[in-house]
Short mmCIF file of C-alpha atoms in Angstrom, two decimals:
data_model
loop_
_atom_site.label_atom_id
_atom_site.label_comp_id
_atom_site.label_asym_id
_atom_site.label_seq_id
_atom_site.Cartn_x
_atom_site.Cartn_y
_atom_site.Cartn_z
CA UNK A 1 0.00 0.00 0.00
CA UNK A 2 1.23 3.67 -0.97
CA UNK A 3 0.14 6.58 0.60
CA UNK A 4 0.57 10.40 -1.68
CA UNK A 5 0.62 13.27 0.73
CA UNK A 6 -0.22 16.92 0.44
CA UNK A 7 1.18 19.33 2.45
CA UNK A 8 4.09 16.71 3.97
CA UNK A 9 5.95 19.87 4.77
CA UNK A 10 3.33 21.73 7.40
CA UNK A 11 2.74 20.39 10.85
CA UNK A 12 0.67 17.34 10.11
CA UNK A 13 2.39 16.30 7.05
CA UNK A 14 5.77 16.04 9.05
CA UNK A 15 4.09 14.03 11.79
CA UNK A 16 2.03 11.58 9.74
CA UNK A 17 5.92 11.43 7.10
CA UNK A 18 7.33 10.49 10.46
CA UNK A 19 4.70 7.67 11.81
CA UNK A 20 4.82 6.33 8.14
CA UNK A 21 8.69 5.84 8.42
CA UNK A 22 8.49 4.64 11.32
CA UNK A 23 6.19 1.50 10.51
CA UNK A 24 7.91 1.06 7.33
CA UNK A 25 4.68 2.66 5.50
CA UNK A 26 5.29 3.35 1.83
CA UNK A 27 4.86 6.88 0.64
CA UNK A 28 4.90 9.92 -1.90
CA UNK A 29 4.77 13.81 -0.99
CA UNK A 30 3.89 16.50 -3.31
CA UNK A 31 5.93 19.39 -3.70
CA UNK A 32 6.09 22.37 -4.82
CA UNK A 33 9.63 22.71 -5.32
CA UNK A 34 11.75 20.08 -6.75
CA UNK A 35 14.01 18.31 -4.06
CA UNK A 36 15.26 15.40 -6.06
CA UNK A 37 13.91 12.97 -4.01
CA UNK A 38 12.88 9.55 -5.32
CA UNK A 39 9.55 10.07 -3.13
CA UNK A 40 8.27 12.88 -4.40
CA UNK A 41 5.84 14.26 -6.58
CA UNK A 42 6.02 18.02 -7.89
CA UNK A 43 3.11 19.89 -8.05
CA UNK A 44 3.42 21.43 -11.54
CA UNK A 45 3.32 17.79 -13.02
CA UNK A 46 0.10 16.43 -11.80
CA UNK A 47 -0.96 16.48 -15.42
CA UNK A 48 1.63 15.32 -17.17
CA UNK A 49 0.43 12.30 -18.69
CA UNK A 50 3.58 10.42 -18.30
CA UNK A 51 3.57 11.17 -14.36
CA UNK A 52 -0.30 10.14 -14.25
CA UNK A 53 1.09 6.67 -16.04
CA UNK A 54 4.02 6.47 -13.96
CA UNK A 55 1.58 6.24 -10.53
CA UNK A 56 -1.54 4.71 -12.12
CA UNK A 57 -2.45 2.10 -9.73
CA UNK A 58 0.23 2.45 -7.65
CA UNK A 59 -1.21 4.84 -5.10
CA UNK A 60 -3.78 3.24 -2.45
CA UNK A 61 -4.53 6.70 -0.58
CA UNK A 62 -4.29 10.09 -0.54
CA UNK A 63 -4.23 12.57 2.36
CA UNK A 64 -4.74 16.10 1.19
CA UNK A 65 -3.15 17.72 4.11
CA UNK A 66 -2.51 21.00 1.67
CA UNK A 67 -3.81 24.75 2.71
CA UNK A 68 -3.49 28.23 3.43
CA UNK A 69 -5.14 29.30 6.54
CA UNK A 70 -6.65 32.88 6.91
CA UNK A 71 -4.65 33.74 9.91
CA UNK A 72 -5.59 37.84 9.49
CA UNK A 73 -2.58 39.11 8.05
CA UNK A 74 -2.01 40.35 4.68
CA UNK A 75 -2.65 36.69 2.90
CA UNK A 76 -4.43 37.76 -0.08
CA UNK A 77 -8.13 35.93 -0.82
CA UNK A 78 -6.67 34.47 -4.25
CA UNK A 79 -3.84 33.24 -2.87
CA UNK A 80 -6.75 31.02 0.28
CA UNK A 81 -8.59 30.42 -2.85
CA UNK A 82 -5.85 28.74 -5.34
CA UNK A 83 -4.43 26.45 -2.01
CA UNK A 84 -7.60 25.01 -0.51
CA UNK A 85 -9.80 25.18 -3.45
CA UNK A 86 -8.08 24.78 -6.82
CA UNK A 87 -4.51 23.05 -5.77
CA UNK A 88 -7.42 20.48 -4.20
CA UNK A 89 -9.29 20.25 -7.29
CA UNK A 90 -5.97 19.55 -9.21
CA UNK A 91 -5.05 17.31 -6.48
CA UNK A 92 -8.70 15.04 -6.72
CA UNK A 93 -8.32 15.22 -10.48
CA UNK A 94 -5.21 13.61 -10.11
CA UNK A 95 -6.16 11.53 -7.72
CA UNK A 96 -8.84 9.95 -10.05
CA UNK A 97 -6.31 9.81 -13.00
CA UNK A 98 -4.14 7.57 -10.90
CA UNK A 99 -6.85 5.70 -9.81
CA UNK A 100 -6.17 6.02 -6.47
CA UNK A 101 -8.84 4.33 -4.00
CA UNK A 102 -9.28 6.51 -1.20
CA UNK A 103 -9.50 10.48 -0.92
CA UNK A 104 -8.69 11.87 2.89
CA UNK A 105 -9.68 15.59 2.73
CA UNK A 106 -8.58 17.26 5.79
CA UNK A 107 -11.17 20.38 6.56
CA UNK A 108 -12.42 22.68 8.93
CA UNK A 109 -15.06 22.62 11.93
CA UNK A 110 -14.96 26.16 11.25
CA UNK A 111 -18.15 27.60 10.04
CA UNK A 112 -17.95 28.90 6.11
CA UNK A 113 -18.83 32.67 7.26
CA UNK A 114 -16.24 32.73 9.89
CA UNK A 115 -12.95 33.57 7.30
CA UNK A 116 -11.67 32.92 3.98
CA UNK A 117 -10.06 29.54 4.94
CA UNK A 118 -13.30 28.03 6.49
CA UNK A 119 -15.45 29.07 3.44
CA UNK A 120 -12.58 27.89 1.03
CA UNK A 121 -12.47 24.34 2.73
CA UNK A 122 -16.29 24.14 2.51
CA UNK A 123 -16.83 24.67 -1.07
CA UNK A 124 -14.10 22.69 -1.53
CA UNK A 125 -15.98 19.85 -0.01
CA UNK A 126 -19.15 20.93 -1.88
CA UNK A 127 -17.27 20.28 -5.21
CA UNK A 128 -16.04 16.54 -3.62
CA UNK A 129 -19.06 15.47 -3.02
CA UNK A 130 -20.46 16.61 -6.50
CA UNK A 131 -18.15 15.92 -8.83
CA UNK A 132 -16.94 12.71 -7.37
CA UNK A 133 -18.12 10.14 -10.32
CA UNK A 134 -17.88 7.55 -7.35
CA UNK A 135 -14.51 5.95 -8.52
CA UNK A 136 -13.06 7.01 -5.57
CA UNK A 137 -14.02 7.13 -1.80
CA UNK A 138 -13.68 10.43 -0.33
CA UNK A 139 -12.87 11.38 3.69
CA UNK A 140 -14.26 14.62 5.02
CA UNK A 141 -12.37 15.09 8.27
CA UNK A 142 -13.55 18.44 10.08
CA UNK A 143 -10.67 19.04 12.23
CA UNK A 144 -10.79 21.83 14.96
CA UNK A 145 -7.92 24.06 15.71
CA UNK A 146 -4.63 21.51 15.11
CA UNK A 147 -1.77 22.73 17.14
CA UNK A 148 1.07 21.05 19.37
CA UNK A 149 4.82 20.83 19.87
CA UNK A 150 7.19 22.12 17.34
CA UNK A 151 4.33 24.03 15.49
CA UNK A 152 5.91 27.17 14.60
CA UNK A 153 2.62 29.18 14.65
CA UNK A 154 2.43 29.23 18.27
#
């Protein structure tokens, strides 16, 4: 089984990279810059056809761990928009390309009308559950407020 993760370098990717390693899990990360790692996947080349033959049926599950929270600074509402709603569209397209079996979205509790990232991560979950042509299983998990040691927010 091969896992693809999104956002492997914020606070959850990291941890879930390091419980995979550590049970000898096999998996890819997406990037967005090009590390030259054997493991990864870079962002720009999700549809390149050879890159969607390359990891057709090869990848089990994906984890979109990807986004761009609305934290109150100057973070610009395209910029909320492109990471949790279009990178995750690209990201599900792919994901269906590959022929992956299992989609793990990683949302909000937040409600839609509290900021740009809650309303972002619920219309992205709209468009999941109605464009999904049922090929795939999709996860919703609402997380609340995801904080802890090391995070570099806090």
């Amino acid at each position: 089984m091969t896992i693809l993760i999104t956002g492997s370098s914020g606070f959850l990717g990291k941890h879930l990279k390091k419980i995979l390693k550590e049970n000898n899990k096999s998996f890819i990360t997406i990037s967005r810059k090009h590390f030259k790692k054997n493991n990864e996947i870079l962002s720009s080349s999700l549809k390149n056809k050879n890159i969607i033959k390359k990891y057709k049926n090869k990848i089990d599950i994906v984890v979109h761990l990807a986004n761009k929270y609305d934290d109150g600074s100057s973070t610009c509402d395209d910029e909320i928009f492109k990471a949790n709603f279009l990178y995750g569209i690209n990201i599900f397209n792919f994901s269906q390309k590959i022929e992956a079996k299992i989609f793990i979205n990683i949302s909000s509790t937040l409600a839609p009308n509290i900021n740009r990232y809650a309303f972002s991560k619920k219309i992205f979950k709209e468009y999941l559950s109605f464009f999904n042509n049922k090929s795939i299983k999709v996860i919703n998990l609402n997380l609340d407020m995801m904080f802890g040691y090391q995070d570099k927010r806090f």
